PDB file of C-alpha atoms in Angstrom:
ATOM      1  CA  THR A   1     -97.025-180.425-123.563  1.00  0.00           C
ATOM      2  CA  VAL A   2     -96.800-177.113-123.694  1.00  0.00           C
ATOM      3  CA  CYS A   3     -96.076-176.412-120.317  1.00  0.00           C
ATOM      4  CA  ILE A   4     -93.759-178.892-120.328  1.00  0.00           C
ATOM      5  CA  ALA A   5     -92.242-177.272-123.876  1.00  0.00           C
ATOM      6  CA  ILE A   6     -92.264-173.836-122.105  1.00  0.00           C
ATOM      7  CA  PHE A   7     -90.449-175.287-118.966  1.00  0.00           C
ATOM      8  CA  THR A   8     -87.732-177.376-120.757  1.00  0.00           C
ATOM      9  CA  ALA A   9     -86.965-173.884-122.686  1.00  0.00           C
ATOM     10  CA  GLU A  10     -86.290-172.475-119.077  1.00  0.00           C
ATOM     11  CA  VAL A  11     -84.557-174.688-117.656  1.00  0.00           C
ATOM     12  CA  THR A  12     -82.438-174.994-121.019  1.00  0.00           C
ATOM     13  CA  ALA A  13     -82.266-171.033-121.215  1.00  0.00           C
ATOM     14  CA  ARG A  14     -81.007-171.524-117.437  1.00  0.00           C
ATOM     15  CA  TYR A  15     -78.238-173.685-118.217  1.00  0.00           C
ATOM     16  CA  VAL A  16     -76.764-172.137-121.328  1.00  0.00           C
ATOM     17  CA  VAL A  17     -76.709-168.423-119.407  1.00  0.00           C
ATOM     18  CA  SER A  18     -75.429-169.921-116.017  1.00  0.00           C
ATOM     19  CA  PRO A  19     -71.817-168.928-114.815  1.00  0.00           C
ATOM     20  CA  LYS A  20     -71.340-172.393-113.569  1.00  0.00           C
ATOM     21  CA  THR A  21     -70.157-175.590-114.937  1.00  0.00           C
ATOM     22  CA  THR A  22     -72.018-178.176-115.617  1.00  0.00           C
ATOM     23  CA  LYS A  23     -71.360-180.360-112.791  1.00  0.00           C
ATOM     24  CA  LYS A  24     -72.214-177.746-110.486  1.00  0.00           C
ATOM     25  CA  PHE A  25     -75.493-176.728-112.449  1.00  0.00           C
ATOM     26  CA  LEU A  26     -76.641-180.486-111.623  1.00  0.00           C
ATOM     27  CA  LYS A  27     -75.716-180.516-108.162  1.00  0.00           C
ATOM     28  CA  SER A  28     -78.043-177.601-107.400  1.00  0.00           C
ATOM     29  CA  THR A  29     -81.050-179.019-105.592  1.00  0.00           C
ATOM     30  CA  MET A  30     -83.527-176.565-107.357  1.00  0.00           C
ATOM     31  CA  ASN A  31     -82.252-177.733-111.013  1.00  0.00           C
ATOM     32  CA  ILE A  32     -81.933-181.391-109.741  1.00  0.00           C
ATOM     33  CA  ILE A  33     -86.196-181.180-109.003  1.00  0.00           C
ATOM     34  CA  ASP A  34     -86.817-179.134-112.265  1.00  0.00           C
ATOM     35  CA  LEU A  35     -84.715-181.661-114.221  1.00  0.00           C
ATOM     36  CA  VAL A  36     -86.723-184.729-112.369  1.00  0.00           C
ATOM     37  CA  ALA A  37     -89.853-182.785-113.117  1.00  0.00           C
ATOM     38  CA  ILE A  38     -88.627-183.014-117.040  1.00  0.00           C
ATOM     39  CA  ILE A  39     -87.684-185.757-117.612  1.00  0.00           C
ATOM     40  CA  PRO A  40     -90.527-188.589-117.041  1.00  0.00           C
ATOM     41  CA  TYR A  41     -92.463-186.561-119.913  1.00  0.00           C
ATOM     42  CA  TYR A  42     -89.618-187.320-122.224  1.00  0.00           C
ATOM     43  CA  LEU A  43     -89.212-190.745-120.808  1.00  0.00           C
ATOM     44  CA  THR A  44     -92.685-191.270-121.709  1.00  0.00           C
ATOM     45  CA  LEU A  45     -92.877-190.389-125.189  1.00  0.00           C
ATOM     46  CA  ILE A  46     -90.222-192.361-125.951  1.00  0.00           C
ATOM     47  CA  THR A  47     -91.807-195.574-123.866  1.00  0.00           C
ATOM     48  CA  ILE A  48     -94.642-194.990-126.259  1.00  0.00           C
ATOM     49  CA  GLY A  49     -92.945-194.957-129.417  1.00  0.00           C
ATOM     50  CA  LEU A  50     -90.923-198.103-128.268  1.00  0.00           C
ATOM     51  CA  THR A  51     -94.578-199.949-126.986  1.00  0.00           C
ATOM     52  CA  SER A  52     -95.955-198.630-130.350  1.00  0.00           C
ATOM     53  CA  ALA A  53     -93.305-200.401-132.272  1.00  0.00           C
ATOM     54  CA  ILE A  54     -93.263-203.565-130.655  1.00  0.00           C
ATOM     55  CA  PRO A  55     -95.607-206.185-131.417  1.00  0.00           C
ATOM     56  CA  ALA A  56     -98.181-207.491-128.429  1.00  0.00           C
ATOM     57  CA  THR A  57     -95.829-209.321-125.699  1.00  0.00           C
ATOM     58  CA  ASP A  58     -94.616-209.401-122.584  1.00  0.00           C
ATOM     59  CA  ASP A  59     -92.158-206.864-123.301  1.00  0.00           C
ATOM     60  CA  LYS A  60     -95.124-204.232-123.767  1.00  0.00           C
ATOM     61  CA  GLY A  61     -96.209-205.232-120.591  1.00  0.00           C
ATOM     62  CA  SER A  62     -93.076-204.644-118.534  1.00  0.00           C
ATOM     63  CA  LEU A  63     -92.206-201.263-120.658  1.00  0.00           C
ATOM     64  CA  LEU A  64     -95.674-200.222-120.096  1.00  0.00           C
ATOM     65  CA  VAL A  65     -95.224-201.004-116.146  1.00  0.00           C
ATOM     66  CA  ILE A  66     -91.897-198.751-116.327  1.00  0.00           C
ATOM     67  CA  LEU A  67     -93.998-196.163-118.143  1.00  0.00           C
ATOM     68  CA  ARG A  68     -96.101-195.999-114.688  1.00  0.00           C
ATOM     69  CA  ILE A  69     -93.199-195.450-112.683  1.00  0.00           C
ATOM     70  CA  PHE A  70     -91.944-192.746-114.551  1.00  0.00           C
ATOM     71  CA  ARG A  71     -95.386-190.952-114.366  1.00  0.00           C
ATOM     72  CA  LEU A  72     -94.793-191.438-110.436  1.00  0.00           C
ATOM     73  CA  PHE A  73     -92.085-188.910-110.619  1.00  0.00           C
ATOM     74  CA  ARG A  74     -94.369-185.698-112.062  1.00  0.00           C
ATOM     75  CA  VAL A  75     -95.211-185.452-108.069  1.00  0.00           C
ATOM     76  CA  VAL A  76     -91.789-183.761-108.336  1.00  0.00           C
ATOM     77  CA  ARG A  77     -93.256-180.901-109.794  1.00  0.00           C
ATOM     78  CA  VAL A  78     -94.901-179.467-106.861  1.00  0.00           C
ATOM     79  CA  PHE A  79     -91.503-179.320-105.032  1.00  0.00           C
ATOM     80  CA  LYS A  80     -90.822-176.593-107.823  1.00  0.00           C
ATOM     81  CA  LEU A  81     -93.093-174.607-105.959  1.00  0.00           C
ATOM     82  CA  SER A  82     -90.975-174.365-102.730  1.00  0.00           C
ATOM     83  CA  ARG A  83     -88.811-171.616-104.218  1.00  0.00           C
ATOM     84  CA  HIS A  84     -92.021-169.303-104.207  1.00  0.00           C
ATOM     85  CA  SER A  85     -93.708-170.248-101.307  1.00  0.00           C
ATOM     86  CA  LYS A  86     -91.959-169.192 -97.825  1.00  0.00           C
ATOM     87  CA  GLY A  87     -94.039-171.567 -96.255  1.00  0.00           C
ATOM     88  CA  LEU A  88     -93.188-174.845 -98.361  1.00  0.00           C
ATOM     89  CA  ARG A  89     -89.342-173.820 -97.865  1.00  0.00           C
ATOM     90  CA  ILE A  90     -90.365-173.914 -93.968  1.00  0.00           C
ATOM     91  CA  LEU A  91     -91.715-177.184 -94.374  1.00  0.00           C
ATOM     92  CA  GLY A  92     -88.898-178.181 -95.944  1.00  0.00           C
ATOM     93  CA  LYS A  93     -86.803-177.147 -93.503  1.00  0.00           C
ATOM     94  CA  THR A  94     -88.584-178.979 -90.483  1.00  0.00           C
ATOM     95  CA  LEU A  95     -88.797-182.059 -92.535  1.00  0.00           C
ATOM     96  CA  ARG A  96     -84.675-182.404 -92.722  1.00  0.00           C
ATOM     97  CA  ALA A  97     -84.660-181.259 -89.353  1.00  0.00           C
ATOM     98  CA  SER A  98     -86.521-184.155 -87.725  1.00  0.00           C
ATOM     99  CA  MET A  99     -85.164-186.755 -90.141  1.00  0.00           C
ATOM    100  CA  ASN A 100     -84.032-188.733 -87.422  1.00  0.00           C
ATOM    101  CA  GLU A 101     -87.502-188.953 -86.290  1.00  0.00           C
ATOM    102  CA  PHE A 102     -88.732-190.029 -89.293  1.00  0.00           C
ATOM    103  CA  VAL A 103     -86.290-192.619 -89.369  1.00  0.00           C
ATOM    104  CA  ILE A 104     -86.979-193.891 -86.220  1.00  0.00           C
ATOM    105  CA  LEU A 105     -90.795-194.060 -86.979  1.00  0.00           C
ATOM    106  CA  SER A 106     -90.268-195.910 -90.182  1.00  0.00           C
ATOM    107  CA  PHE A 107     -88.196-198.525 -88.175  1.00  0.00           C
ATOM    108  CA  PHE A 108     -91.119-199.191 -85.628  1.00  0.00           C
ATOM    109  CA  MET A 109     -93.453-199.064 -88.457  1.00  0.00           C
ATOM    110  CA  VAL A 110     -91.980-201.626 -90.188  1.00  0.00           C
ATOM    111  CA  VAL A 111     -91.311-203.983 -87.213  1.00  0.00           C
ATOM    112  CA  ALA A 112     -94.993-203.636 -86.251  1.00  0.00           C
ATOM    113  CA  MET A 113     -96.050-204.587 -89.865  1.00  0.00           C
ATOM    114  CA  VAL A 114     -93.865-207.678 -89.672  1.00  0.00           C
ATOM    115  CA  PHE A 115     -95.146-208.547 -86.402  1.00  0.00           C
ATOM    116  CA  PHE A 116     -98.766-207.905 -86.713  1.00  0.00           C
ATOM    117  CA  SER A 117     -98.756-209.797 -90.374  1.00  0.00           C
ATOM    118  CA  SER A 118     -97.104-213.157 -88.593  1.00  0.00           C
ATOM    119  CA  VAL A 119     -99.544-213.283 -85.904  1.00  0.00           C
ATOM    120  CA  MET A 120    -101.908-212.833 -88.536  1.00  0.00           C
ATOM    121  CA  TYR A 121    -100.461-215.911 -90.514  1.00  0.00           C
ATOM    122  CA  VAL A 122    -100.095-217.762 -87.412  1.00  0.00           C
ATOM    123  CA  THR A 123    -103.706-217.288 -86.642  1.00  0.00           C
ATOM    124  CA  GLU A 124    -105.375-218.214 -89.841  1.00  0.00           C
ATOM    125  CA  VAL A 125    -102.771-220.281 -91.463  1.00  0.00           C
ATOM    126  CA  SER A 126    -104.747-223.255 -89.966  1.00  0.00           C
ATOM    127  CA  THR A 127    -108.276-222.342 -91.035  1.00  0.00           C
ATOM    128  CA  PRO A 128    -109.372-224.264 -93.845  1.00  0.00           C
ATOM    129  CA  LYS A 129    -109.729-222.083 -97.020  1.00  0.00           C
ATOM    130  CA  THR A 130    -107.692-219.533 -95.827  1.00  0.00           C
ATOM    131  CA  ASN A 131    -106.961-216.539 -98.706  1.00  0.00           C
ATOM    132  CA  TYR A 132    -103.456-216.711 -96.354  1.00  0.00           C
ATOM    133  CA  THR A 133    -100.697-219.058 -97.705  1.00  0.00           C
ATOM    134  CA  SER A 134     -97.887-216.715 -96.999  1.00  0.00           C
ATOM    135  CA  ILE A 135     -97.121-213.643 -95.132  1.00  0.00           C
ATOM    136  CA  PRO A 136     -96.289-211.156 -98.289  1.00  0.00           C
ATOM    137  CA  ASP A 137     -99.128-212.720-100.130  1.00  0.00           C
ATOM    138  CA  GLY A 138    -101.827-212.623 -97.405  1.00  0.00           C
TER     139      GLY A 138
END
């Protein structure tokens, strides 16, 4: 909590003393990463406040799922280190340069996943007491 407070103060100070307009400030990649790293903490606090005010219902469960999703965004904090590490900056440039290859690889992985799950479904569906009722559920 102390780290988030210090980091929030730093981002706020950078925004206040920035000669850029709000639009230009928010277009900077590092500023976006910083904001995405801070926002989940405050959304977590808001969600916890909302779940404590709501009686135990299904709405409370859905709010907790949303809370878990926001907690995943904390991983973005690692990207803040890229401004201090030359190796991470090189890695980022390499990933950007090979984005087309990653898209093709992802496409073929999805095609292979659909193909092999279909094969598995077809071979297992005729077995009695099988756990495969449909391809997504299997």
